[in-house]
PDB file of C-alpha atoms in Angstrom:
ATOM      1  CA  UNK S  12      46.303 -82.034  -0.838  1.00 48.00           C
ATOM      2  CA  UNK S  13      48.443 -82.409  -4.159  1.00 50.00           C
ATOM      3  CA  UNK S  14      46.642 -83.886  -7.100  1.00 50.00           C
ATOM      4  CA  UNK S  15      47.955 -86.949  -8.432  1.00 52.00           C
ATOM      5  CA  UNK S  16      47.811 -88.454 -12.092  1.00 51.00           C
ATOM      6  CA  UNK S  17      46.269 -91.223  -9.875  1.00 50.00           C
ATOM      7  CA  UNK S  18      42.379 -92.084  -8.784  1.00 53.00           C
ATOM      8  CA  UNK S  19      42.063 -93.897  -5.318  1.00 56.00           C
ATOM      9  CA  UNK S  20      39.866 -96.358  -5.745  1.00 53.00           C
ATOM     10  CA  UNK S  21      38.408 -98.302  -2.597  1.00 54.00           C
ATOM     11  CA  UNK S  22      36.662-101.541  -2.514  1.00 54.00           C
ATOM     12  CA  UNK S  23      35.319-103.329  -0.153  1.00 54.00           C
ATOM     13  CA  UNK S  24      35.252-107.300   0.136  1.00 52.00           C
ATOM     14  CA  UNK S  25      33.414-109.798   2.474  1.00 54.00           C
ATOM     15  CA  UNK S  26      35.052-113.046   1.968  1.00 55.00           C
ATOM     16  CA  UNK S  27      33.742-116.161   2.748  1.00 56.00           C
ATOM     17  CA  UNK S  28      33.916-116.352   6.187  1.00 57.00           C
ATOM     18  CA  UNK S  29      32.197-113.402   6.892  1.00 56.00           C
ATOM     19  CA  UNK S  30      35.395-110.809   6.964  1.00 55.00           C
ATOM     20  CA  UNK S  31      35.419-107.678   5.333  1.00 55.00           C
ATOM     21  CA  UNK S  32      38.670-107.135   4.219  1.00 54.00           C
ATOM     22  CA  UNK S  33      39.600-103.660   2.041  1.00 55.00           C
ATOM     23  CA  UNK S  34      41.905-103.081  -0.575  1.00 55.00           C
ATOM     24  CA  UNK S  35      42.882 -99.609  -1.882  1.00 54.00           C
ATOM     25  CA  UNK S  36      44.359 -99.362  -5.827  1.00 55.00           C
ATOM     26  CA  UNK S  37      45.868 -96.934  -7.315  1.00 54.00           C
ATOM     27  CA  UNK S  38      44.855 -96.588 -11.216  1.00 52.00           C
ATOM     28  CA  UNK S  39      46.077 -94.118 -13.461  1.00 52.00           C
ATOM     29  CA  UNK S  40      43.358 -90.993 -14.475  1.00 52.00           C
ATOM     30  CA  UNK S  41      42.285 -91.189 -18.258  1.00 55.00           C
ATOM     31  CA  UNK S  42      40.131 -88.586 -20.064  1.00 53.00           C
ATOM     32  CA  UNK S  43      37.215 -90.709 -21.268  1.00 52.00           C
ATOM     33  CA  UNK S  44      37.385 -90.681 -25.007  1.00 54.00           C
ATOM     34  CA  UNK S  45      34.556 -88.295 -27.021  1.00 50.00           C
ATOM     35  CA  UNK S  46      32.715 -90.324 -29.345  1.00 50.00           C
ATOM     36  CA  UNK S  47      33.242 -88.935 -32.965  1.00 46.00           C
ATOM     37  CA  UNK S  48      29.133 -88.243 -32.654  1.00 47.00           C
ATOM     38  CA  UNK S  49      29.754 -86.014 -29.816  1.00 45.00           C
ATOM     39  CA  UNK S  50      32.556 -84.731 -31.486  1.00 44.00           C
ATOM     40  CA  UNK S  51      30.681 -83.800 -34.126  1.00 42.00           C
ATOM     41  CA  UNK S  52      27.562 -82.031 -32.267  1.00 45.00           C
ATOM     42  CA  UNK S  53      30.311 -80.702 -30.134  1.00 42.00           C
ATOM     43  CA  UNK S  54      31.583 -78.602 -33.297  1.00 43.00           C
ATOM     44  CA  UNK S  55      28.053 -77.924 -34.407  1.00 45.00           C
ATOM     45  CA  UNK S  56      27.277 -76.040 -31.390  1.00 45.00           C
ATOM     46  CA  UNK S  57      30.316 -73.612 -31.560  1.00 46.00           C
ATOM     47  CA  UNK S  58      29.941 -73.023 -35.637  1.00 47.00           C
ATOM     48  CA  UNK S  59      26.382 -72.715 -34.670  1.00 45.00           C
ATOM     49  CA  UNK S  60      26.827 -69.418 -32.981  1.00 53.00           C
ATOM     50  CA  UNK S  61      28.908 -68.100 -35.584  1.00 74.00           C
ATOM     51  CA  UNK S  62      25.845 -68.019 -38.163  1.00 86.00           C
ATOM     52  CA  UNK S  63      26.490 -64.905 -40.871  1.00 90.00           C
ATOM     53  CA  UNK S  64      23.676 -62.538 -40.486  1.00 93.00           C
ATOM     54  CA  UNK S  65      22.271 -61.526 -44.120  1.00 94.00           C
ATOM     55  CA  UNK S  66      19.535 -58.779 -45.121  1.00 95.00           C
ATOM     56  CA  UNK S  67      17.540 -60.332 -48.395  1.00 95.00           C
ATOM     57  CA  UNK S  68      16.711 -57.134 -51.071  1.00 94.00           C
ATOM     58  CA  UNK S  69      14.435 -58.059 -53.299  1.00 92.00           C
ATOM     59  CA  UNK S  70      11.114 -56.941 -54.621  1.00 90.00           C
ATOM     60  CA  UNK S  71       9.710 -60.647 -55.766  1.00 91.00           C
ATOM     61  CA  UNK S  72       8.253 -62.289 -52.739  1.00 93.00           C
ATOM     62  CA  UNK S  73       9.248 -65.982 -54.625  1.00 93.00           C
ATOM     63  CA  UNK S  74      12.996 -64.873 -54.444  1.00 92.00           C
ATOM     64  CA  UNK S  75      13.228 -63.514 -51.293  1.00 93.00           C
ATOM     65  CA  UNK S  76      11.349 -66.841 -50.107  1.00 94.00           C
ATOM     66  CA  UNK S  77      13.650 -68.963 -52.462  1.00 93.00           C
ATOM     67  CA  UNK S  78      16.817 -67.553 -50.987  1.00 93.00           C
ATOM     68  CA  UNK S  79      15.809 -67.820 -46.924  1.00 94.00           C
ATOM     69  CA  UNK S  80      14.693 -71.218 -47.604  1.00 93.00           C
ATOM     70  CA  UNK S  81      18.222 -72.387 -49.338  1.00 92.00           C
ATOM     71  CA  UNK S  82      20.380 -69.486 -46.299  1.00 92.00           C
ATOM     72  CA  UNK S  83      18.844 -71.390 -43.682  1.00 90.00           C
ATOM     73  CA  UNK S  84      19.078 -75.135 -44.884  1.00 90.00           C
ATOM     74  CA  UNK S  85      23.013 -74.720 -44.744  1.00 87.00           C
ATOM     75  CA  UNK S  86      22.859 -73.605 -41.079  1.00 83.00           C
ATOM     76  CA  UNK S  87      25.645 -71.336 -41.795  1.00 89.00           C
ATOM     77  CA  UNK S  88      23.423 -68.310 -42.596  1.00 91.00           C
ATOM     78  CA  UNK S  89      20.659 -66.634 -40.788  1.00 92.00           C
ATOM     79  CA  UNK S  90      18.099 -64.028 -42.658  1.00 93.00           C
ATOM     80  CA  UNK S  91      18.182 -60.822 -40.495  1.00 92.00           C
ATOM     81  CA  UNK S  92      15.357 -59.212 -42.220  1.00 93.00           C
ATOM     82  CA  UNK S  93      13.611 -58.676 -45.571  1.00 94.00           C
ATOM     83  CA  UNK S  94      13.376 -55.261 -47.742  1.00 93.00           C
ATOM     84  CA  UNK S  95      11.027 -55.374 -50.807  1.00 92.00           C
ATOM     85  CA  UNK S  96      12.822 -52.007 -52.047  1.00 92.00           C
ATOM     86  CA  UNK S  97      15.585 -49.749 -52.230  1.00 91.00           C
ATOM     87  CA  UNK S  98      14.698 -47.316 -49.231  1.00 93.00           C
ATOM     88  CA  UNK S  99      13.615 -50.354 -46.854  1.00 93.00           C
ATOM     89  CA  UNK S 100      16.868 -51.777 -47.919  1.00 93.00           C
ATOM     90  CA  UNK S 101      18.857 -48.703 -47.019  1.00 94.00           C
ATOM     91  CA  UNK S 102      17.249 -48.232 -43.787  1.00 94.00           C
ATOM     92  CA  UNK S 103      17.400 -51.995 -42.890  1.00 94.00           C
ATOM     93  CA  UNK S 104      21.599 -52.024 -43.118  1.00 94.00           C
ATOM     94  CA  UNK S 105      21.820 -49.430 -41.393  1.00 94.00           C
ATOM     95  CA  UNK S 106      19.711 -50.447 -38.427  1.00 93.00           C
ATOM     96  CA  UNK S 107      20.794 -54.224 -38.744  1.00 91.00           C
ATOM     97  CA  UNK S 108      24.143 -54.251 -39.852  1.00 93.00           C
ATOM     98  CA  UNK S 109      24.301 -57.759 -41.531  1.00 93.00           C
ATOM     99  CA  UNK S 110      27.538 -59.342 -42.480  1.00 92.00           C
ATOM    100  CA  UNK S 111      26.000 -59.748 -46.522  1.00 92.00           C
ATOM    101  CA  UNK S 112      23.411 -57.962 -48.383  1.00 93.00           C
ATOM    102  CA  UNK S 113      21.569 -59.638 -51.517  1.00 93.00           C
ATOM    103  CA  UNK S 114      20.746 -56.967 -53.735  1.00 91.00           C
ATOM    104  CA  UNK S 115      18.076 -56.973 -56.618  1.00 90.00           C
ATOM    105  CA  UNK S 116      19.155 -54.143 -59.230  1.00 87.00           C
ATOM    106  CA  UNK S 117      15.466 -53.554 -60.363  1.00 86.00           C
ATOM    107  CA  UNK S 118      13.039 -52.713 -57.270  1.00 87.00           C
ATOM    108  CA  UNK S 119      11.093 -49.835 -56.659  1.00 86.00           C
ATOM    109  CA  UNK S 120      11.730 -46.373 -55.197  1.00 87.00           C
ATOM    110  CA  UNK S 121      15.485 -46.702 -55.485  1.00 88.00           C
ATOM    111  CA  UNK S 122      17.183 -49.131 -57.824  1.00 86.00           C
ATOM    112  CA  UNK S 123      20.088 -51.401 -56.642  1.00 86.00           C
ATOM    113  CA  UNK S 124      22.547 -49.622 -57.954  1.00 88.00           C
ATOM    114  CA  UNK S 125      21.774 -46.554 -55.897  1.00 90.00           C
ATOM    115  CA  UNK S 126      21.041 -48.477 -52.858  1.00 91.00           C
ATOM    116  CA  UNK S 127      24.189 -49.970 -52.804  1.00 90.00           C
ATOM    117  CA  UNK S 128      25.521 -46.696 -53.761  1.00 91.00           C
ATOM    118  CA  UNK S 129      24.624 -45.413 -50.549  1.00 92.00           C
ATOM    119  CA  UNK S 130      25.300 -48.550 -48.245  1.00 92.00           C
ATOM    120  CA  UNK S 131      29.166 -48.205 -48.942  1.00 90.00           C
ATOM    121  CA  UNK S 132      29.077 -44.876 -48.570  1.00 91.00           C
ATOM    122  CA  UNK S 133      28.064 -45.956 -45.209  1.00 90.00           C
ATOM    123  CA  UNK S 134      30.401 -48.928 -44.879  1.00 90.00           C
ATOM    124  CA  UNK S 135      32.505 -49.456 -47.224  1.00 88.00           C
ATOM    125  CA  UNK S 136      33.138 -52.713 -46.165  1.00 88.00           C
ATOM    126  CA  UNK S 137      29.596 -54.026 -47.057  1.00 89.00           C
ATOM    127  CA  UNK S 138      29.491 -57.696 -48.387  1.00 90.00           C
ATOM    128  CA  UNK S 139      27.220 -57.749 -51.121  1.00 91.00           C
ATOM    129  CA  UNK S 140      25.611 -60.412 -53.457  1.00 91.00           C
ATOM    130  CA  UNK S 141      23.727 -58.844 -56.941  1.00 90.00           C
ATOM    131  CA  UNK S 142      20.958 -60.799 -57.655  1.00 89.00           C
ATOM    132  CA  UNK S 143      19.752 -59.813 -61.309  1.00 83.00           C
ATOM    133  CA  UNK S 144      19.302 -61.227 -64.526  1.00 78.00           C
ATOM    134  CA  UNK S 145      21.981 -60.839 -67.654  1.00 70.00           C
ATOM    135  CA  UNK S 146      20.046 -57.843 -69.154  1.00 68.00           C
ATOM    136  CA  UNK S 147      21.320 -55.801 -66.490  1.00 73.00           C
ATOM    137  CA  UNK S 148      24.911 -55.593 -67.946  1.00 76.00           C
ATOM    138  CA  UNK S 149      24.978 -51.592 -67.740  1.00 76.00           C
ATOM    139  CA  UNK S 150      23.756 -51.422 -64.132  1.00 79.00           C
ATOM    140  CA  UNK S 151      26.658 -54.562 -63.584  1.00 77.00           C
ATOM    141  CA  UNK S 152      29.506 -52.529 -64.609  1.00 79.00           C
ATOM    142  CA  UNK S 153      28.298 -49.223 -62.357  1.00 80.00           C
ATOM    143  CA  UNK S 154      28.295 -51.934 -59.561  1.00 79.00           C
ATOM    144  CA  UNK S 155      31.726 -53.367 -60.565  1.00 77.00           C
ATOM    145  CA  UNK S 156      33.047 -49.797 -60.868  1.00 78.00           C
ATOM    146  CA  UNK S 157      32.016 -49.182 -57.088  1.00 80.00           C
ATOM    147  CA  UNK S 158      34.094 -52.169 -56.329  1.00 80.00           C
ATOM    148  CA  UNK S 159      31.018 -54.731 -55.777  1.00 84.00           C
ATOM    149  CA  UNK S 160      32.271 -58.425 -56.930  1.00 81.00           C
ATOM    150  CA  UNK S 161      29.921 -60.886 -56.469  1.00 86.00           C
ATOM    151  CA  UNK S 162      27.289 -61.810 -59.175  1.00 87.00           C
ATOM    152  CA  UNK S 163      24.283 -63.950 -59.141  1.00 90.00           C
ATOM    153  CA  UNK S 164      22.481 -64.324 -62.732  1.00 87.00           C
ATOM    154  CA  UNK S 165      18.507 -65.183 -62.160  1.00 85.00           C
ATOM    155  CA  UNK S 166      17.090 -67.733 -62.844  1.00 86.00           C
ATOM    156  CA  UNK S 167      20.413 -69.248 -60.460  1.00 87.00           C
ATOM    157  CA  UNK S 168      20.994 -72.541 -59.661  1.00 90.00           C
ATOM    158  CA  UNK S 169      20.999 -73.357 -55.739  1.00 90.00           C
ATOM    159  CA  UNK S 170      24.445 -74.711 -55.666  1.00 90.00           C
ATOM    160  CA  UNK S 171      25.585 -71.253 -57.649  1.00 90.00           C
ATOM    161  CA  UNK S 172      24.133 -69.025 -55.312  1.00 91.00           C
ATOM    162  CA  UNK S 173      25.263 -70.752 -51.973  1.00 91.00           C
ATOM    163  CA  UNK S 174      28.771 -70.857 -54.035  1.00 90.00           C
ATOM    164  CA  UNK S 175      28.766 -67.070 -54.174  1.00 91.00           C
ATOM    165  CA  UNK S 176      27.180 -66.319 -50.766  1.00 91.00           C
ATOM    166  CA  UNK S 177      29.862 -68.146 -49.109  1.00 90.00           C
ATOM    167  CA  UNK S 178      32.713 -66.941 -51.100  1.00 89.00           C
ATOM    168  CA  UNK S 179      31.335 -63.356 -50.418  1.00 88.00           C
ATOM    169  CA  UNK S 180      31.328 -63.984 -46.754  1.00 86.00           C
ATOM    170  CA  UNK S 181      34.968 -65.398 -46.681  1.00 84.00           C
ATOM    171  CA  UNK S 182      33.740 -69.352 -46.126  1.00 81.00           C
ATOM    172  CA  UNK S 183      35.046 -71.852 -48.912  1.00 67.00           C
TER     173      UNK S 183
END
């Protein structure tokens, strides 16, 4: 049978003397309208699954705490993993592959400088975010020379950093 822009809709009626009578209408189908709420979670769910997967570098347990906590309030961002220095960060993109890396310059066993050295050697299309104070100017210009863009001076402000993460990562 053909479908019809139409619903069938039958009702029955018992009138006052006892007679059931029926009557058949024909009303026109309409998609019921979607709440702007629904909507809304709607849109969450399918930007939900596109979170950006990011590997934190850093050897101070209070930054790599202070920059999970403001990835994962924007809902945009999920922390793959954690290195606390150069080799573990290494080792950690290569196994994880995040979309962005947040690199320290100053950690132990291999600076930033060299660990990012060797992650775009790697993949040269490695997003990542330099995390370092402003007395790091020499190590800043090896980075910039390697083609690394994205700067975050510590102590940052939340709004700065999440302002750089996203940029790095393509979202404005």
């Amino acid at each position: 049978r053909p479908l019809s822009p139409f619903s069938v809709q039958s009702s029955i009626f018992v009138t006052k003397k006892g007679v059931a009578t029926r009557s058949l209408a024909m009303l026109p189908l309409r998609r019921p309208r979607m709440r702007t709420s629904s909507r809304f979670h709607l849109f969450r769910l399918v930007i939900g699954t596109m979170k950006k997967r990011v590997l934190i570098c850093d050897d101070a347990k209070i930054m790599r705490l202070l920059m999970r906590n403001l990835l994962q309030k924007t809902e945009i961002f999920e922390v793959c993993g954690e290195a606390t220095n150069g080799e573990e960060c290494v080792e950690m993109y290569r196994t994880l592959k995040p979309d962005l890396l947040t690199l320290d310059l100053t950690m132990p066993k291999k600076d930033g400088v060299q660990a990012a050295q060797e992650i775009l050697a790697f993949d040269a299309n490695a997003n990542i975010v330099v995390c370092t104070s402003a007395a790091q100017k020499f190590k800043m210009k090896q980075l910039s020379d390697l083609g690394v863009s994205n700067f975050v001076i510590k102590p940052f402000q939340p709004d700065n950093f999440l302002s750089v993460v996203s940029k790095a990562c393509g979202i404005t």
